[in-house]
Amino acid sequence: MSTATTGGRTTVRGVVGTAQTRVEGREKVTGAARYAGEIPFAGLAHGWLVLSTVTRGRISSVETEPVLAMPGVLAVLHHGNAPRLETDYVGLLGIPPDPTAAVFQNDRVPHLGWPVALVVAENSEQAREAAEALVVAYDEEPHDTLLTGAHPGAYPAVGVMPAETEKGDLDAGLASSPVVVDEEYTTPEEHHSMMEPHAATALWDGGRLEVVDSNQGTTWIQGELAKMFSLDESAVRVRSEHIGGGFGSKGLRAHQVSAVMAATVLQRPVRVVMTRRQMFTLAGYRSPTAQRVRLGSDTDGRLRALDHRSVSQTSTVYEFVEPSAGVARVMYDAEAHRTANEVVRLDVPSPTFMRAPGEAPGSFAIESALDELAERCGVDPVELRLRNEPETGPVSGLPFSSRNLEACFREGARRFGWAERDARPGVRRDGRWLLGTGTAAASFGAGAAPSTALLTAEADGGFTVRISAADVGTGARTALTMIAADALEVAPDRVRVRIGDSDFGPAMIAGGSMGTRSWAWAVTEAARELRERLALGTAVPPEGITVRSDTTAALGSLAQKERHSYGAQFAEVAVDTATGEVRVRRMLGIFAAGRIVNPLTARNQLVGGMIWGVSMALHEEAVRDRASGGLYAPDLAGYHVATHADIGDIDADWVDDSDPEDPVGIKGVGEIGIVGAAAAVANAVWHATGVRHRNLPIRPDRVLSAATAGGGAAATGGGAADA
């Protein structure tokens, strides 16, 4: 950090890249920061969602009269009396709305936990009691909730990327390859499980709809609600100041729509908050996957053929694709190359985007398969990956904006002590523990979306940034404060950043690791224009001087390239084959993720993602009962996530990797941390035991089953077995 004096005023340059505590940190730790479910409103009523108790069928009756007679009950909304909604439109990213959010429009029940009514009362206790007393009758129908890779209903689906890609003769490439890997890898259903539940309050104020919500993009929700309720966007204001985690799930959901419905009917503020159990049904989740990976290579591990097919599930009312095969389109090339993302329509809730959608489960499959290939070729796993570094995009053929994956592996291997690794599985012990190490590569797209920002030079010498950004716990406010300060060449304490209000204009959501990159671009553009105006000697009036930026044209002029963040994950595990316990003793991730704005919050994001990878590898698994179609124990008692006691020594760091075409050099760190992490852990478990686990999570019973079967180096002195 450096200082300079101009006209008697001291300015500070270079705050970007230094560790800064969160500008709103004190508010959060003292409780002054209020979340969506905590903000008071005069005359507030409370809504409680009633969910279906059957998996498929029709509603035959809703017995509202006894409930309406209960204390405090104001209304019961259902398909027979709810306002009609517009659902024939295209929303964010060209995706139509999930009908689960368009509540109470017909009598169909497409999955267990479908919203069938909203009970509104004077307080939440009355609403809950009445909702639990509401009798809804159904005509049930047979259902199917089981996903398999061989499901006859699987079909290619586009989603956010092409369904299939293909070049070369795959069959010939595999047939001519001296070494072939052909295996199936599965990942289970996973849930976001953020600390703050979904909550929204809706009210009408002077003919304008206001929604106070917890979401990942206020203008996103504003646009969706305006279309759904046939309103002009200017007639809708959405605010979302503090958010207790989102991970992809905090978009348009049933709670916002039902709150608006109730506020419209009752003409008073109505708040709807999901319970933790309701979130397991209504907030989206990561689909389970069944992935077949076929690799053919020379004896030295150089790929000749690559085939990655992923099958995921979607609901019968909405098509969502978990694009797990997409990771192979970026990471590895071969003369014969084929990928496919397929879905199966089942009687289940709709999946949605979840941190590193596609890349997280896809990297487990492809990086596990590469580890198997390295084993069969007798090549070091790091070296095998470096031998298969592509010169251009494997499918697109486009140049890379930068690709510093090799630097990540070289630095990670040095710091992790990879050179001392004995490649033989099952030979290292620490008392009762078998020890092993594993590695995997990571990538995630580095995109940006058009955004606007308002920047005001205040009469008191300060500056105010207004942008419809969302801070989902990543430290976005702090990063934007730093970026604005550098762009204006002033100290950060002269900058105030206001976010989370749709009145500030359209901006990218917090998602796809594109939030900070998109918002920073807009803030930097606004700062440039404001500095030019101030340089002309313009006096600042009492109302200030405000400029508005719009990055649409700048982003549209960018040349097409493969833009990604990259990383190398390393893990050491200890496995007790007597109890089945697996412990990750240490983990290191080295990333090439553009210019790091705030090392303090960036490291938190990367380490948090890696911890999620450990949780994915060893703990997280939502299991459906085939008879009922529902989840077993849909809460944080039955759905296990990693806790402090499960996590050992984890560190994350980065190599120099600035994007020259970005005004700040940012790529994004929000999701890259989880990619490859589960594969690194699974590969380390193989190295410890000689048993290959191709099905996540690696539960103690699966470890014990493999040990009982006699597979692996621990029991047989060598070889590998599928667990």
XYZ file of C-alpha atoms in Angstrom:
723
model
C 0.000 0.000 0.000
C 1.318 3.430 -0.933
C 0.226 7.019 -0.293
C 0.455 10.221 -2.258
C -0.460 13.838 -1.556
C -2.285 15.895 -4.185
C -3.632 19.372 -3.476
C -3.188 18.813 0.248
C -5.260 15.606 0.215
C -3.694 12.227 0.973
C -4.863 9.343 -1.174
C -4.221 5.636 -0.804
C -3.460 3.282 -3.664
C -3.135 -0.468 -3.917
C -5.561 -1.712 -1.261
C -6.648 -4.525 -3.628
C -4.549 -7.561 -2.799
C -4.219 -6.779 0.916
C -6.064 -8.584 3.703
C -9.056 -6.570 4.936
C -11.636 -7.488 7.553
C -15.280 -7.283 6.499
C -16.747 -3.809 6.513
C -19.995 -5.156 7.989
C -18.284 -7.612 10.333
C -19.052 -5.729 13.537
C -22.749 -5.497 12.645
C -22.911 -9.247 12.109
C -21.124 -10.343 15.268
C -23.096 -7.899 17.454
C -26.474 -8.792 15.962
C -27.083 -5.359 14.460
C -27.229 -6.889 10.983
C -30.782 -8.083 10.456
C -31.629 -10.949 8.143
C -34.810 -11.358 6.107
C -36.769 -13.190 8.810
C -35.847 -10.683 11.539
C -36.907 -7.297 10.130
C -40.006 -5.884 11.915
C -43.106 -4.629 10.091
C -46.269 -3.092 11.521
C -49.273 -5.355 11.142
C -47.175 -8.328 10.060
C -49.028 -11.599 9.422
C -47.338 -14.974 9.085
C -47.798 -17.671 6.475
C -47.046 -21.374 6.865
C -46.765 -23.644 3.839
C -48.655 -26.936 3.753
C -46.943 -29.634 1.685
C -48.383 -32.721 0.054
C -48.155 -36.041 1.862
C -48.342 -38.128 -1.327
C -45.740 -38.467 -4.060
C -47.963 -38.351 -7.126
C -51.645 -37.752 -7.741
C -54.335 -35.087 -7.514
C -55.851 -33.019 -4.726
C -59.441 -34.109 -4.239
C -60.364 -31.725 -1.407
C -58.984 -29.083 0.973
C -60.986 -28.836 4.214
C -60.539 -25.128 4.990
C -63.572 -24.361 7.198
C -62.316 -25.946 10.461
C -58.956 -24.234 10.033
C -60.441 -20.808 9.294
C -62.279 -21.085 12.616
C -59.030 -21.546 14.572
C -57.616 -18.631 16.633
C -55.760 -16.003 14.647
C -56.219 -17.610 11.239
C -56.726 -15.032 8.488
C -56.753 -17.032 5.260
C -56.041 -20.373 3.624
C -54.797 -20.102 0.057
C -54.879 -23.140 -2.236
C -55.467 -24.049 -5.883
C -59.170 -23.283 -5.600
C -58.872 -19.651 -4.499
C -55.308 -18.412 -5.088
C -54.522 -15.611 -7.573
C -53.700 -16.815 -11.093
C -50.084 -16.468 -12.191
C -48.313 -16.022 -15.513
C -45.829 -18.850 -16.024
C -45.253 -18.799 -19.777
C -42.096 -16.693 -19.817
C -38.333 -17.052 -19.910
C -36.360 -16.001 -16.861
C -32.708 -15.629 -15.925
C -30.186 -17.340 -18.241
C -33.037 -18.124 -20.640
C -34.527 -20.641 -18.199
C -38.305 -20.832 -17.568
C -39.481 -20.712 -13.937
C -39.768 -23.891 -11.922
C -43.535 -24.498 -11.503
C -42.868 -25.375 -7.864
C -42.564 -21.617 -7.285
C -45.824 -20.908 -9.140
C -47.840 -22.246 -6.243
C -51.522 -23.234 -6.060
C -52.282 -23.121 -9.796
C -53.822 -26.589 -10.239
C -54.672 -29.789 -8.412
C -51.692 -31.815 -9.642
C -49.166 -33.251 -7.158
C -45.911 -34.186 -8.958
C -43.790 -35.052 -5.894
C -43.907 -35.503 -2.141
C -43.766 -32.131 -0.435
C -45.433 -30.190 -3.265
C -46.964 -26.929 -1.889
C -50.729 -27.422 -1.630
C -51.765 -24.535 0.647
C -50.632 -21.537 2.670
C -52.203 -20.852 6.048
C -51.905 -17.220 7.170
C -52.406 -16.154 10.780
C -51.595 -13.343 13.177
C -48.441 -15.085 14.418
C -46.261 -17.948 13.286
C -47.361 -20.268 16.096
C -51.007 -19.958 15.106
C -50.118 -20.385 11.432
C -48.140 -23.530 12.127
C -50.797 -25.101 14.329
C -53.475 -24.404 11.745
C -51.316 -25.651 8.868
C -50.710 -28.919 10.681
C -54.460 -29.257 11.273
C -55.442 -28.665 7.638
C -56.886 -31.826 6.063
C -56.052 -32.330 2.387
C -57.319 -35.426 0.561
C -55.649 -36.911 -2.513
C -56.206 -39.381 -5.309
C -52.857 -41.171 -5.377
C -51.037 -42.486 -8.455
C -47.980 -44.778 -8.839
C -44.600 -43.063 -8.700
C -40.965 -43.598 -9.691
C -38.153 -41.943 -7.711
C -35.165 -44.225 -8.398
C -32.294 -42.971 -10.571
C -29.943 -45.444 -12.245
C -27.439 -45.004 -15.026
C -29.375 -47.565 -17.074
C -32.789 -45.967 -16.547
C -34.762 -46.392 -19.792
C -36.122 -42.858 -19.499
C -32.725 -41.153 -19.788
C -32.401 -38.659 -22.633
C -29.834 -35.971 -23.643
C -30.738 -32.535 -22.277
C -29.268 -29.125 -23.001
C -29.482 -27.134 -19.741
C -26.837 -24.378 -19.665
C -24.593 -26.120 -22.201
C -24.952 -28.431 -25.223
C -26.265 -31.869 -24.291
C -23.646 -33.778 -26.288
C -20.293 -33.155 -27.937
C -18.344 -35.567 -30.111
C -15.272 -35.667 -32.325
C -13.239 -38.542 -33.738
C -14.038 -42.245 -33.718
C -14.493 -43.183 -30.074
C -14.895 -46.943 -30.575
C -11.784 -47.108 -32.730
C -9.849 -44.975 -30.253
C -10.742 -47.229 -27.345
C -10.067 -50.393 -29.352
C -6.586 -49.206 -30.318
C -5.618 -48.027 -26.827
C -3.180 -50.264 -24.926
C -4.670 -49.100 -21.612
C -8.408 -48.655 -21.027
C -10.432 -47.529 -18.008
C -14.181 -48.169 -18.199
C -15.983 -47.545 -14.901
C -19.151 -46.055 -13.417
C -19.011 -43.488 -10.625
C -21.994 -42.323 -8.596
C -22.691 -39.324 -6.403
C -25.754 -38.998 -4.145
C -28.383 -36.317 -3.747
C -26.895 -33.367 -1.842
C -28.511 -30.348 -0.186
C -27.354 -26.744 0.255
C -28.000 -26.600 4.014
C -27.029 -22.951 4.464
C -27.350 -21.517 7.971
C -30.137 -19.027 7.171
C -33.414 -20.559 5.978
C -35.344 -19.074 3.073
C -37.485 -16.167 4.260
C -39.463 -13.388 2.579
C -41.859 -10.624 3.587
C -44.189 -9.077 1.018
C -46.225 -5.885 1.326
C -47.915 -3.277 -0.849
C -46.851 0.328 -0.301
C -48.604 3.018 -2.307
C -49.451 0.655 -5.117
C -45.915 -0.751 -5.263
C -45.005 -4.296 -4.266
C -42.085 -4.549 -1.853
C -40.394 -7.826 -0.991
C -37.744 -8.149 1.707
C -36.022 -11.410 0.996
C -32.891 -13.528 1.318
C -31.755 -14.081 -2.252
C -28.771 -14.150 -4.582
C -29.939 -11.338 -6.837
C -32.577 -8.704 -6.143
C -33.131 -7.726 -9.775
C -33.465 -11.423 -10.618
C -36.300 -11.852 -8.117
C -37.790 -8.488 -9.116
C -37.997 -9.554 -12.750
C -39.428 -12.978 -11.970
C -42.120 -11.638 -9.639
C -43.050 -8.863 -12.068
C -43.579 -11.365 -14.883
C -45.400 -13.861 -12.707
C -47.827 -11.298 -11.264
C -48.138 -9.348 -14.551
C -46.610 -6.169 -13.112
C -44.229 -3.615 -14.538
C -40.752 -4.115 -13.071
C -40.804 -0.521 -11.772
C -43.798 -1.522 -9.631
C -41.720 -4.135 -7.768
C -38.896 -3.488 -5.319
C -36.857 -6.323 -3.809
C -34.393 -5.825 -0.960
C -31.929 -8.375 0.367
C -29.268 -6.751 2.516
C -27.803 -9.604 4.564
C -27.839 -13.241 3.452
C -26.817 -16.213 5.566
C -25.615 -18.398 2.693
C -27.163 -19.434 -0.580
C -24.916 -21.795 -2.584
C -27.239 -21.624 -5.585
C -30.612 -22.250 -3.949
C -31.762 -18.711 -3.148
C -33.608 -17.845 -6.307
C -37.361 -17.698 -6.883
C -39.084 -20.159 -4.570
C -42.539 -20.918 -3.198
C -42.124 -18.761 -0.098
C -41.732 -15.458 -1.985
C -44.610 -16.159 -4.369
C -46.984 -17.331 -1.642
C -46.081 -14.301 0.516
C -46.932 -11.958 -2.376
C -50.202 -13.810 -2.932
C -51.185 -13.501 0.704
C -50.144 -9.847 0.948
C -52.264 -9.124 -2.135
C -55.315 -10.904 -0.757
C -55.057 -9.508 2.785
C -53.559 -6.091 1.932
C -51.107 -6.301 4.824
C -47.496 -7.465 5.187
C -47.082 -11.250 5.162
C -43.923 -13.188 5.994
C -43.248 -16.783 4.950
C -40.218 -18.639 6.320
C -39.321 -22.178 5.331
C -38.581 -24.699 8.025
C -35.398 -26.727 7.741
C -37.400 -29.780 6.668
C -39.284 -27.783 4.043
C -35.951 -26.636 2.621
C -35.113 -30.247 1.822
C -38.139 -30.270 -0.482
C -38.631 -26.708 -1.729
C -35.163 -25.158 -1.930
C -33.626 -27.341 -4.643
C -30.692 -29.726 -4.298
C -27.882 -31.317 -6.281
C -29.181 -34.240 -8.291
C -27.595 -37.643 -7.775
C -25.505 -38.718 -10.748
C -24.490 -41.955 -12.424
C -21.445 -41.308 -14.588
C -19.677 -43.673 -16.939
C -16.126 -42.678 -17.858
C -14.110 -44.489 -20.523
C -10.489 -43.560 -21.073
C -8.099 -45.039 -23.617
C -4.422 -44.142 -23.559
C -0.931 -45.041 -24.653
C 1.155 -46.925 -22.115
C 2.620 -43.625 -20.963
C -0.830 -42.293 -20.076
C -1.384 -39.957 -23.024
C -5.074 -40.009 -23.874
C -6.302 -41.345 -27.211
C -10.001 -41.580 -26.345
C -12.243 -39.985 -23.720
C -15.936 -40.677 -23.123
C -17.815 -39.097 -20.210
C -21.558 -39.723 -19.881
C -23.489 -38.377 -16.930
C -27.089 -39.180 -16.008
C -28.924 -37.032 -13.459
C -32.526 -36.671 -12.389
C -35.079 -33.917 -12.847
C -38.695 -33.481 -11.859
C -41.666 -34.199 -14.097
C -42.644 -30.510 -14.128
C -39.292 -28.857 -14.755
C -36.137 -29.850 -16.615
C -32.915 -29.087 -14.768
C -29.632 -30.624 -15.902
C -26.654 -31.284 -13.627
C -23.977 -30.821 -16.342
C -21.356 -33.158 -14.891
C -19.849 -34.208 -18.235
C -19.036 -30.576 -18.954
C -15.830 -30.699 -16.922
C -14.237 -33.073 -19.460
C -14.899 -30.541 -22.211
C -12.523 -28.116 -20.510
C -9.875 -30.221 -18.827
C -8.627 -33.014 -21.108
C -8.326 -33.622 -24.841
C -8.115 -36.733 -26.997
C -8.388 -37.431 -30.708
C -11.653 -39.242 -29.967
C -13.689 -37.253 -27.476
C -17.347 -37.609 -26.494
C -19.391 -36.180 -23.636
C -23.098 -36.346 -22.831
C -25.358 -34.915 -20.123
C -28.609 -36.852 -19.795
C -31.572 -36.610 -17.442
C -34.386 -38.838 -16.222
C -37.773 -37.383 -15.321
C -38.813 -38.749 -11.934
C -41.465 -37.984 -9.346
C -39.049 -35.931 -7.250
C -38.606 -32.233 -6.425
C -36.726 -30.134 -8.954
C -32.933 -30.033 -8.563
C -31.161 -26.705 -8.964
C -27.763 -25.077 -9.145
C -25.579 -26.021 -6.209
C -22.054 -24.798 -5.547
C -19.941 -25.796 -8.588
C -22.902 -27.308 -10.465
C -21.694 -30.056 -12.766
C -18.032 -29.550 -11.917
C -18.258 -30.887 -8.349
C -19.741 -34.331 -9.165
C -18.182 -34.382 -12.642
C -14.680 -33.826 -11.284
C -15.116 -36.739 -8.891
C -15.757 -39.079 -11.817
C -13.173 -37.844 -14.311
C -10.428 -37.258 -11.733
C -11.006 -40.675 -10.165
C -10.830 -42.276 -13.613
C -7.565 -40.461 -14.357
C -6.168 -41.765 -11.069
C -7.118 -45.283 -12.145
C -5.437 -44.675 -15.488
C -2.273 -43.470 -13.749
C -2.260 -46.628 -11.631
C -2.638 -48.916 -14.651
C 0.028 -47.080 -16.625
C 2.430 -46.915 -13.702
C 2.635 -43.132 -14.090
C 2.618 -40.610 -11.263
C -0.895 -39.044 -11.023
C 0.475 -35.494 -11.184
C 2.675 -36.295 -14.167
C -0.181 -38.018 -16.000
C -2.326 -34.901 -15.739
C 0.477 -32.668 -16.960
C 1.100 -34.971 -19.942
C -2.503 -34.402 -20.962
C -2.522 -30.609 -20.815
C -4.409 -29.343 -23.903
C -3.159 -26.438 -26.007
C -6.672 -25.158 -26.754
C -10.181 -25.927 -25.553
C -10.670 -29.680 -26.076
C -14.156 -29.208 -27.517
C -14.367 -25.527 -28.430
C -10.913 -25.243 -29.981
C -10.742 -21.722 -28.515
C -7.561 -20.336 -26.973
C -7.302 -20.184 -23.192
C -7.283 -16.703 -21.673
C -4.724 -18.232 -19.312
C -4.228 -21.759 -18.028
C -1.862 -22.005 -15.105
C -2.850 -25.486 -13.974
C 0.728 -26.736 -14.305
C 1.922 -24.019 -11.936
C -0.719 -25.116 -9.429
C 0.453 -28.749 -9.575
C 4.144 -27.878 -9.391
C 3.715 -25.565 -6.412
C 1.204 -27.865 -4.701
C 3.403 -30.937 -5.119
C 6.380 -29.056 -3.682
C 4.535 -27.794 -0.638
C 2.663 -31.043 -0.011
C 5.801 -33.178 -0.199
C 4.495 -35.219 -3.125
C 7.984 -36.249 -4.269
C 8.399 -38.409 -1.134
C 5.232 -40.375 -1.899
C 5.554 -44.161 -2.262
C 3.251 -44.981 -5.184
C 2.385 -48.437 -3.815
C -1.025 -48.584 -2.083
C -1.486 -49.857 1.453
C 2.135 -49.656 2.586
C 2.066 -46.676 4.971
C 0.798 -47.143 8.513
C 0.446 -45.116 11.679
C -0.579 -47.643 14.306
C -4.055 -48.870 13.371
C -4.376 -46.319 10.563
C -3.538 -46.899 6.913
C -2.243 -43.700 5.333
C -2.547 -42.508 1.756
C -2.297 -39.400 -0.389
C -4.214 -38.366 -3.471
C -4.530 -35.515 -5.903
C -6.968 -34.110 -8.429
C -7.285 -31.146 -10.757
C -9.940 -28.446 -10.594
C -11.474 -25.957 -12.991
C -14.399 -23.572 -13.003
C -15.579 -21.027 -15.537
C -14.504 -17.395 -15.172
C -17.342 -15.472 -16.737
C -18.894 -12.049 -16.325
C -22.403 -10.784 -16.971
C -23.656 -7.289 -17.834
C -24.171 -5.139 -14.751
C -24.880 -1.548 -13.855
C -23.569 0.528 -10.957
C -24.294 3.979 -9.542
C -21.367 5.907 -8.064
C -21.857 9.221 -6.284
C -19.246 11.775 -5.240
C -20.704 13.215 -2.037
C -20.349 16.821 -0.918
C -18.500 15.718 2.234
C -15.687 14.162 0.177
C -16.909 10.602 0.426
C -18.195 8.277 -2.281
C -21.244 6.021 -2.352
C -21.499 2.926 -4.540
C -24.972 1.570 -5.245
C -25.198 -1.771 -6.992
C -27.675 -4.648 -6.901
C -25.020 -7.073 -5.726
C -25.607 -9.820 -3.165
C -23.218 -10.688 -0.366
C -24.024 -14.327 0.429
C -21.262 -14.476 3.016
C -18.365 -14.159 0.571
C -17.274 -10.668 1.613
C -18.574 -8.972 -1.535
C -19.205 -5.652 0.241
C -15.617 -5.531 1.379
C -14.205 -6.518 -2.015
C -16.264 -3.847 -3.778
C -15.193 -1.257 -1.217
C -11.552 -2.085 -1.940
C -12.051 -2.077 -5.710
C -13.870 1.250 -5.638
C -11.204 2.780 -3.403
C -8.436 1.755 -5.775
C -10.357 2.907 -8.838
C -10.983 6.302 -7.203
C -7.502 6.464 -5.645
C -8.891 7.175 -2.186
C -8.791 5.452 1.186
C -11.375 2.681 1.703
C -12.921 4.556 4.621
C -14.104 7.210 2.177
C -16.162 4.647 0.259
C -19.584 3.382 1.280
C -21.015 0.421 -0.637
C -24.763 -0.182 -0.651
C -26.034 -3.439 -2.140
C -29.062 -5.719 -2.219
C -31.712 -3.343 -3.600
C -33.352 -3.780 -7.010
C -33.856 0.009 -7.201
C -30.122 0.290 -7.892
C -30.588 -1.243 -11.346
C -29.812 -4.578 -13.019
C -26.701 -6.497 -12.022
C -25.404 -10.049 -12.104
C -26.540 -12.399 -9.352
C -24.178 -13.955 -6.810
C -23.648 -17.179 -8.720
C -21.399 -18.990 -11.140
C -18.324 -17.379 -9.534
C -19.261 -14.331 -11.632
C -20.578 -11.971 -8.974
C -17.522 -10.010 -7.862
C -16.008 -10.054 -11.357
C -19.198 -8.647 -12.912
C -19.840 -6.053 -10.205
C -16.201 -4.936 -10.048
C -16.243 -4.295 -13.783
C -19.276 -2.028 -13.406
C -17.858 -0.203 -10.361
C -14.517 0.344 -12.110
C -16.247 1.766 -15.194
C -18.292 4.141 -13.041
C -15.208 5.246 -11.111
C -13.337 6.000 -14.336
C -16.135 8.244 -15.599
C -16.565 9.962 -12.225
C -12.845 10.700 -11.957
C -12.902 12.229 -15.422
C -15.726 14.550 -14.403
C -14.065 15.516 -11.148
C -10.775 16.142 -12.942
C -12.485 18.925 -14.895
C -12.805 20.841 -11.664
C -16.540 20.312 -11.304
C -17.746 21.454 -7.885
C -19.678 18.828 -5.949
C -23.187 20.131 -5.146
C -25.036 19.205 -1.928
C -26.850 16.336 -3.715
C -23.551 15.007 -5.045
C -22.498 13.986 -8.548
C -23.754 10.579 -9.717
C -22.683 8.534 -12.722
C -24.137 5.251 -13.936
C -22.154 2.534 -15.688
C -23.355 -0.334 -17.853
C -20.912 -3.055 -18.904
C -23.101 -4.634 -21.570
C -21.113 -3.197 -24.499
C -17.716 -3.884 -22.932
C -18.495 -7.526 -22.271
C -20.055 -7.952 -25.699
C -16.824 -6.844 -27.352
C -14.664 -9.483 -25.666
C -13.078 -12.077 -27.948
C -14.263 -15.652 -27.472
C -11.865 -17.604 -25.282
C -11.842 -20.413 -22.762
C -11.853 -18.499 -19.468
C -11.462 -20.544 -16.309
C -9.972 -20.689 -12.854
C -7.860 -23.765 -12.124
C -6.552 -25.623 -9.126
C -4.631 -28.629 -7.856
C -6.008 -30.467 -4.820
C -3.865 -32.654 -2.529
C -5.154 -34.762 0.379
C -3.734 -37.134 2.982
C -6.131 -39.551 4.672
C -5.989 -42.085 7.457
C -8.249 -45.148 7.235
C -9.118 -47.556 10.026
C -10.268 -50.735 8.287
C -11.486 -52.176 11.605
C -14.046 -49.406 12.140
C -14.371 -48.040 8.613
C -13.438 -44.551 9.793
C -11.778 -42.232 7.266
C -10.036 -39.080 8.438
C -8.608 -36.351 6.220
C -5.476 -35.413 8.113
C -4.279 -32.643 5.835
C -5.316 -31.012 2.611
C -3.761 -28.403 0.343
C -5.264 -26.571 -2.590
C -3.261 -24.332 -4.907
C -5.347 -22.232 -7.279
C -4.968 -20.027 -10.315
C -8.052 -17.867 -9.860
C -7.168 -14.469 -11.227
C -6.147 -11.508 -9.139
C -7.065 -12.033 -5.503
C -8.878 -8.944 -4.239
C -8.930 -9.754 -0.528
C -6.671 -12.632 0.567
C -8.491 -12.939 3.890
C -11.968 -13.599 2.478
C -10.663 -15.400 -0.627
C -8.847 -17.968 1.490
C -12.026 -18.423 3.535
C -13.937 -19.149 0.334
C -11.367 -21.608 -0.974
C -10.976 -23.454 2.322
C -14.751 -23.519 2.745
C -15.096 -25.135 -0.663
C -12.438 -27.709 0.178
C -14.227 -28.549 3.426
C -17.397 -29.025 1.403
C -15.405 -31.405 -0.784
C -14.408 -33.408 2.285
C -18.067 -33.434 3.337
C -19.060 -34.578 -0.151
C -16.483 -37.365 -0.101
C -17.221 -38.746 3.358
C -20.542 -37.496 4.747
C -23.261 -35.952 2.611
C -25.985 -38.234 1.283
C -29.730 -37.699 1.071
C -31.486 -41.044 0.685
C -34.988 -41.499 -0.731
C -37.420 -44.153 0.409
C -38.647 -45.871 -2.761
C -42.001 -46.671 -1.147
C -42.895 -43.136 -0.025
C -40.752 -41.116 -2.430
C -39.557 -38.992 0.483
C -36.188 -38.504 2.122
C -35.151 -40.344 5.242
C -34.611 -37.810 8.067
C -34.660 -34.592 6.011
C -32.947 -32.398 8.582
C -29.462 -31.685 9.891
C -29.694 -34.638 12.270
C -30.247 -37.138 9.460
C -28.304 -35.377 6.714
C -24.685 -35.351 7.794
C -22.348 -32.484 6.955
C -18.744 -32.135 8.033
C -18.272 -30.418 11.390
C -15.196 -28.976 13.089
C -14.344 -32.384 14.530
C -14.165 -33.865 11.012
C -11.685 -31.377 9.589
C -7.933 -31.530 9.967
C -5.223 -29.255 8.604
C -6.561 -27.541 5.473
C -4.808 -24.752 3.618
C -5.391 -22.900 0.370
C -3.096 -20.632 -1.587
C -2.704 -19.369 -5.139
C -0.264 -18.627 -7.913
C -0.078 -15.416 -9.938
C -2.846 -15.503 -12.515
C -4.330 -12.162 -13.507
C -6.810 -11.945 -16.380
C -5.452 -9.172 -18.628
C -8.864 -8.527 -20.180
C -10.571 -7.853 -16.850
C -10.167 -4.292 -15.515
C -9.222 -5.648 -12.082
C -7.785 -9.001 -13.215
C -10.436 -11.040 -11.369
C -11.542 -14.559 -12.287
C -13.468 -15.827 -9.251
C -12.952 -18.049 -6.210
C -16.475 -18.868 -5.051
C -16.749 -22.399 -6.432
C -13.333 -23.617 -7.560
C -12.476 -24.749 -3.995
C -14.929 -27.668 -4.014
C -13.992 -28.923 -7.497
C -11.681 -31.935 -7.383
C -11.647 -32.006 -3.584
C -13.794 -35.137 -3.247
C -11.743 -36.913 -5.911
C -8.485 -36.073 -4.121
C -9.878 -37.605 -0.914
C -11.183 -40.700 -2.737
C -7.879 -41.150 -4.542
C -6.080 -40.889 -1.207
C -8.360 -43.587 0.258
C -7.373 -45.867 -2.632
C -3.703 -45.146 -1.981
C -4.177 -45.931 1.722
C -6.088 -49.188 1.246
C -5.746 -50.378 -2.337
C -9.550 -50.298 -2.610
C -11.148 -48.023 -5.174
C -14.359 -46.340 -3.990
C -16.406 -45.218 -6.967
C -19.572 -44.399 -5.020
C -19.804 -41.388 -2.734
C -19.871 -40.905 0.144
C -17.150 -43.254 1.399
C -19.118 -44.336 4.440
C -17.672 -46.539 7.187
C -19.949 -49.431 6.135
C -18.556 -49.270 2.588
C -14.998 -49.326 3.909
C -15.851 -52.285 6.142
C -17.618 -54.076 3.298
C -14.522 -53.728 1.138
C -12.285 -54.947 3.957
C -14.582 -57.915 4.636
C -14.528 -58.795 0.951
C -10.762 -59.018 1.180
C -10.100 -56.363 -1.430
C -7.168 -54.023 -1.432
C -3.554 -53.947 -0.448
C -4.352 -54.012 3.270
C -5.867 -57.470 2.972
C -4.247 -58.977 -0.108
C -0.972 -57.172 -0.520
C -1.911 -55.437 -3.752
C -4.473 -54.898 -6.458
C -7.698 -52.963 -6.425
C -11.353 -53.741 -5.895
C -14.537 -51.795 -6.384
C -16.261 -50.917 -3.131
